[in-house]
């Protein structure tokens, strides 16, 4: 691979190493966020309180030099609190545009399911169109722009489930798990030595030029016809499975394509292999698929259904060797 093609792998390694100064474990989450950053996607992080969901987003922002804002989503939050509004200035007798916190490179919507559907929808245009309309005026958002939303899976009261249209706009849903005993022991040791350890100690290791070069390199990653058919077969199976009420959308198909390219690139390949597709299947599908009533009664999980689909869809034979990598 050329130096330009190496850019995604170098960017990922730099982010992973720098975030690792604070973060213990969850490297797959850092990988997923990096893939979304390189493919203009958005991420939904799910995990119980205290597993560093917001910290992870902050670490990525600091290591890449991206402007970072955090929204604490609550039932009383209004759409204008996210997008902004025009404010009357008495001293000048004019209205002045006051941009909201969505005008940043990396926006964390903390506990997004605590906000009302009306407020949640304020993010829809921003996530899809990368622009915001305030009182008839359409304004472009910064580039890069990524929304990382967090939610707690164990709370049932005072929350509003994300509608399907909102969930579909997230490229990935990534789970932030509790640490195992060894990782938690390391956590104790690190914070015993440095009680103030946190994202503010992370330095910028990726600049805008490196990030743009990495994005450009990802677009040139080759996807063989066999891998494309494999993606289409998986998506089609989600729409045919008896346990699924609503299958994956075309947006999910594109998430496989773009995410697969970025995953191949950060692992040092200039072509996508079936394992890239398999590795991204759950992050892409688990928040998009709606199970049938019978499946829910039978206590079948979305993860079980995705595993079954992957087990029944045959990957292309020799896709890697016939990939025709770029020069």
Coordinates of C-alpha atoms in Angstrom, one line a residue:
X1 CA 0.0 0.0 0.0
X2 CA 1.1 3.6 -0.7
X3 CA 1.7 6.2 2.1
X4 CA -1.7 7.7 1.3
X5 CA -3.4 4.3 1.6
X6 CA -1.6 3.7 4.9
X7 CA -3.2 6.8 6.4
X8 CA -6.3 5.1 7.8
X9 CA -4.2 2.5 9.7
X10 CA -1.9 5.2 11.0
X11 CA -4.8 7.4 12.2
X12 CA -6.5 4.5 14.0
X13 CA -3.3 3.4 15.6
X14 CA -2.6 6.9 16.8
X15 CA -6.1 7.4 18.3
X16 CA -6.0 3.9 19.9
X17 CA -2.7 4.4 21.5
X18 CA -3.4 7.9 22.8
X19 CA -6.9 6.9 24.1
X20 CA -5.3 3.9 25.8
X21 CA -3.4 6.2 28.1
X22 CA -6.8 6.6 29.9
X23 CA -9.1 4.0 28.5
X24 CA -8.7 0.3 29.6
X25 CA -10.3 -2.2 27.2
X26 CA -13.1 -1.4 24.8
X27 CA -10.7 -1.2 21.8
X28 CA -13.5 -2.4 19.6
X29 CA -15.5 0.7 20.5
X30 CA -12.6 3.0 19.6
X31 CA -12.3 1.0 16.3
X32 CA -16.0 1.5 15.6
X33 CA -15.9 5.3 16.3
X34 CA -12.8 5.6 14.1
X35 CA -14.6 3.8 11.3
X36 CA -17.6 6.2 11.6
X37 CA -15.3 9.2 11.7
X38 CA -13.6 8.1 8.5
X39 CA -17.0 7.4 6.7
X40 CA -19.1 10.3 8.0
X41 CA -21.2 8.1 10.2
X42 CA -22.8 8.5 13.6
X43 CA -22.6 6.1 16.6
X44 CA -25.0 5.0 19.4
X45 CA -23.2 3.9 22.5
X46 CA -25.1 1.7 24.9
X47 CA -23.9 0.6 28.4
X48 CA -24.8 0.8 32.0
X49 CA -23.8 3.9 34.0
X50 CA -20.1 4.3 34.8
X51 CA -18.5 2.4 31.9
X52 CA -17.0 5.6 30.4
X53 CA -19.2 6.1 27.4
X54 CA -18.9 9.9 27.4
X55 CA -15.2 9.6 28.3
X56 CA -14.6 7.5 25.2
X57 CA -16.1 10.2 23.0
X58 CA -14.1 12.9 24.7
X59 CA -10.9 10.9 24.2
X60 CA -11.5 10.6 20.5
X61 CA -12.2 14.3 20.2
X62 CA -9.1 15.3 22.1
X63 CA -6.8 12.9 20.3
X64 CA -8.0 14.2 16.9
X65 CA -8.3 17.9 17.9
X66 CA -12.0 18.0 17.1
X67 CA -14.2 20.6 18.7
X68 CA -16.3 18.7 21.4
X69 CA -19.6 19.6 22.9
X70 CA -21.8 17.6 25.3
X71 CA -25.6 17.7 25.5
X72 CA -27.2 16.3 28.6
X73 CA -30.5 15.1 27.2
X74 CA -33.4 15.6 29.6
X75 CA -37.2 15.7 29.2
X76 CA -37.3 19.5 29.5
X77 CA -34.7 20.1 26.8
X78 CA -36.1 21.9 23.8
X79 CA -35.0 21.6 20.1
X80 CA -33.7 25.2 20.1
X81 CA -31.4 24.2 23.0
X82 CA -29.7 22.0 20.5
X83 CA -29.8 23.9 17.2
X84 CA -29.9 27.5 18.5
X85 CA -32.1 30.5 17.9
X86 CA -32.3 34.2 17.1
X87 CA -31.9 36.3 20.2
X88 CA -33.0 40.0 20.3
X89 CA -30.2 42.4 21.3
X90 CA -31.8 45.4 22.9
X91 CA -28.7 47.6 22.5
X92 CA -28.7 47.2 18.7
X93 CA -32.4 46.6 18.2
X94 CA -31.7 43.6 16.0
X95 CA -32.0 39.8 16.2
X96 CA -28.7 37.9 16.5
X97 CA -28.2 34.3 15.6
X98 CA -27.1 32.3 18.6
X99 CA -25.8 28.9 17.4
X100 CA -26.5 25.9 19.5
X101 CA -24.1 23.2 20.7
X102 CA -24.8 21.1 17.6
X103 CA -22.3 23.3 15.8
X104 CA -19.3 21.3 16.7
X105 CA -17.2 18.5 15.1
X106 CA -18.1 15.9 17.7
X107 CA -21.4 16.2 19.5
X108 CA -22.2 13.9 22.4
X109 CA -25.9 13.5 23.1
X110 CA -25.7 12.0 26.6
X111 CA -28.7 9.7 27.6
X112 CA -30.5 10.5 24.3
X113 CA -33.5 8.4 25.3
X114 CA -34.3 10.8 28.2
X115 CA -35.2 13.6 25.7
X116 CA -38.7 13.8 24.2
X117 CA -39.2 12.6 20.6
X118 CA -39.6 16.2 19.5
X119 CA -36.2 17.1 20.9
X120 CA -34.6 13.9 19.6
X121 CA -35.9 14.8 16.1
X122 CA -33.9 18.1 16.3
X123 CA -30.9 15.9 15.6
X124 CA -32.4 14.3 12.5
X125 CA -31.6 17.0 10.0
X126 CA -28.2 17.5 11.5
X127 CA -27.3 13.8 11.3
X128 CA -28.6 13.3 7.8
X129 CA -28.2 16.6 6.0
X130 CA -25.3 17.9 8.0
X131 CA -27.1 21.2 8.2
X132 CA -29.5 23.0 10.5
X133 CA -32.4 25.2 9.7
X134 CA -33.1 27.9 12.2
X135 CA -36.2 30.0 11.5
X136 CA -35.9 29.5 7.8
X137 CA -32.2 29.9 7.6
X138 CA -30.2 26.8 6.6
X139 CA -26.7 26.7 8.0
X140 CA -24.0 24.1 7.3
X141 CA -22.4 22.2 10.1
X142 CA -18.6 21.8 10.6
X143 CA -16.7 19.1 8.7
X144 CA -16.0 16.6 10.1
X145 CA -19.3 16.2 12.0
X146 CA -20.2 13.2 14.1
X147 CA -22.9 12.6 16.7
X148 CA -22.2 10.1 19.4
X149 CA -25.3 9.4 21.5
X150 CA -25.3 7.4 24.7
X151 CA -28.1 5.5 26.3
X152 CA -28.6 3.3 29.4
X153 CA -30.2 -0.1 28.6
X154 CA -31.4 -0.8 32.2
X155 CA -33.6 2.2 32.9
X156 CA -37.3 2.0 31.9
X157 CA -38.8 5.0 33.6
X158 CA -38.6 8.5 32.3
X159 CA -37.2 7.5 29.0
X160 CA -38.4 7.7 25.4
X161 CA -37.4 4.9 23.0
X162 CA -35.7 6.2 19.9
X163 CA -38.0 5.9 16.9
X164 CA -37.0 3.7 14.0
X165 CA -36.2 6.7 11.8
X166 CA -33.8 8.1 14.4
X167 CA -32.1 4.7 15.1
X168 CA -31.6 4.2 11.4
X169 CA -29.5 7.3 11.2
X170 CA -26.8 5.8 13.4
X171 CA -24.3 3.9 11.4
X172 CA -23.4 1.7 14.4
X173 CA -24.7 0.7 17.8
X174 CA -21.7 -0.2 20.0
X175 CA -21.9 -1.8 23.4
X176 CA -19.6 -0.5 26.1
X177 CA -19.2 -3.5 28.4
X178 CA -18.3 -3.8 32.1
X179 CA -14.5 -4.5 32.5
X180 CA -13.3 -8.0 33.4
X181 CA -11.4 -8.5 36.6
X182 CA -7.9 -7.9 35.1
X183 CA -9.0 -4.7 33.4
X184 CA -10.7 -3.4 36.5
X185 CA -7.5 -4.2 38.6
X186 CA -5.5 -2.1 36.1
X187 CA -8.1 0.6 36.5
X188 CA -7.5 0.6 40.3
X189 CA -3.8 0.7 39.8
X190 CA -3.9 3.6 37.3
X191 CA -6.2 5.8 39.4
X192 CA -4.3 5.0 42.6
X193 CA -1.2 6.4 41.0
X194 CA -2.9 9.3 39.3
X195 CA -6.3 10.2 40.8
X196 CA -6.8 13.0 38.2
X197 CA -6.3 10.8 35.2
X198 CA -8.8 11.8 32.5
X199 CA -9.3 13.0 29.0
X200 CA -7.6 16.3 29.6
X201 CA -4.3 14.5 29.8
X202 CA -4.7 13.2 26.2
X203 CA -2.9 15.1 23.5
X204 CA -3.8 15.7 19.9
X205 CA -2.1 13.1 17.7
X206 CA -4.1 13.5 14.5
X207 CA -4.5 16.7 12.6
X208 CA -7.1 17.7 10.0
X209 CA -4.8 17.0 7.1
X210 CA -4.1 13.4 8.3
X211 CA -7.8 12.9 8.9
X212 CA -8.8 14.1 5.4
X213 CA -6.1 11.9 3.8
X214 CA -7.4 8.9 5.7
X215 CA -10.9 9.6 4.6
X216 CA -9.8 10.0 1.0
X217 CA -7.9 6.7 1.2
X218 CA -11.0 4.9 2.5
X219 CA -13.0 5.9 -0.6
X220 CA -10.5 4.1 -2.8
X221 CA -10.7 0.7 -1.0
X222 CA -11.8 -2.1 -3.4
X223 CA -14.9 -4.1 -2.9
X224 CA -15.1 -7.3 -5.0
X225 CA -18.4 -8.3 -6.7
X226 CA -18.5 -11.4 -4.5
X227 CA -18.3 -9.2 -1.3
X228 CA -21.0 -6.8 -2.6
X229 CA -23.3 -9.8 -3.3
X230 CA -22.6 -11.1 0.2
X231 CA -23.7 -7.7 1.7
X232 CA -26.8 -7.8 -0.4
X233 CA -27.6 -11.4 0.7
X234 CA -27.3 -10.5 4.4
X235 CA -29.5 -7.5 4.0
X236 CA -32.1 -9.4 1.9
X237 CA -32.2 -12.1 4.5
X238 CA -33.2 -9.6 7.2
X239 CA -36.2 -8.7 5.1
X240 CA -37.2 -12.3 4.6
X241 CA -36.7 -13.8 8.1
X242 CA -39.9 -14.8 9.8
X243 CA -38.7 -13.5 13.2
X244 CA -38.1 -10.0 11.9
X245 CA -41.0 -7.6 11.5
X246 CA -38.9 -4.9 9.7
X247 CA -35.6 -5.6 8.1
X248 CA -32.6 -3.5 7.3
X249 CA -32.9 -0.4 5.2
X250 CA -30.7 0.7 2.2
X251 CA -28.9 2.9 4.6
X252 CA -27.7 -0.3 6.4
X253 CA -26.5 -1.6 3.0
X254 CA -24.4 1.5 2.6
X255 CA -23.1 1.2 6.1
X256 CA -21.8 -2.3 5.3
X257 CA -20.1 -0.9 2.1
X258 CA -18.5 2.2 3.7
X259 CA -17.8 0.6 7.1
X260 CA -16.3 -2.4 5.4
X261 CA -13.9 -0.2 3.4
X262 CA -12.8 1.7 6.5
X263 CA -12.3 -1.5 8.5
X264 CA -10.2 -3.0 5.7
X265 CA -8.1 0.2 5.5
X266 CA -7.4 0.6 9.3
X267 CA -6.3 -3.1 9.3
X268 CA -3.8 -2.3 6.4
X269 CA -5.7 -3.8 3.5
X270 CA -6.8 -2.1 0.3
X271 CA -9.6 -4.5 -0.3
X272 CA -12.6 -5.7 1.7
X273 CA -12.9 -9.3 2.8
X274 CA -16.0 -11.2 4.1
X275 CA -14.7 -11.0 7.7
X276 CA -15.0 -7.2 7.5
X277 CA -18.7 -7.6 6.7
X278 CA -19.2 -10.2 9.5
X279 CA -17.4 -8.0 12.1
X280 CA -19.7 -5.1 11.3
X281 CA -23.0 -7.1 11.1
X282 CA -24.1 -6.7 14.7
X283 CA -23.1 -3.0 15.1
X284 CA -25.0 -2.2 11.9
X285 CA -28.1 -4.4 12.4
X286 CA -29.0 -4.8 16.1
X287 CA -30.5 -1.3 16.4
X288 CA -32.3 -1.4 13.1
X289 CA -34.1 -4.8 13.1
X290 CA -37.5 -4.9 14.7
X291 CA -38.4 -8.4 15.9
X292 CA -41.8 -10.0 15.3
X293 CA -44.2 -10.4 18.2
X294 CA -43.7 -14.2 18.1
X295 CA -39.9 -13.8 18.4
X296 CA -40.2 -11.4 21.4
X297 CA -42.6 -13.8 23.1
X298 CA -40.1 -16.6 22.5
X299 CA -37.4 -14.4 24.1
X300 CA -35.2 -14.5 21.1
X301 CA -32.8 -11.6 20.9
X302 CA -31.8 -9.5 17.9
X303 CA -28.2 -10.8 18.4
X304 CA -29.5 -14.4 18.1
X305 CA -31.3 -13.6 14.8
X306 CA -28.2 -11.8 13.4
X307 CA -26.0 -14.8 14.4
X308 CA -28.5 -17.2 12.6
X309 CA -28.5 -15.1 9.5
X310 CA -24.7 -15.0 9.3
X311 CA -24.7 -18.7 9.8
X312 CA -27.0 -19.3 6.9
X313 CA -25.7 -16.8 4.3
X314 CA -22.7 -18.3 2.5
X315 CA -19.7 -16.0 2.2
X316 CA -18.1 -15.8 -1.2
X317 CA -15.3 -18.3 -1.9
X318 CA -11.9 -16.8 -2.6
X319 CA -13.2 -13.2 -2.3
X320 CA -9.9 -12.0 -0.8
X321 CA -7.7 -13.6 -3.4
X322 CA -9.8 -12.2 -6.2
X323 CA -10.1 -8.8 -4.7
X324 CA -7.9 -7.0 -7.2
X325 CA -6.4 -4.6 -4.7
X326 CA -5.6 -1.1 -5.8
X327 CA -2.0 0.0 -6.6

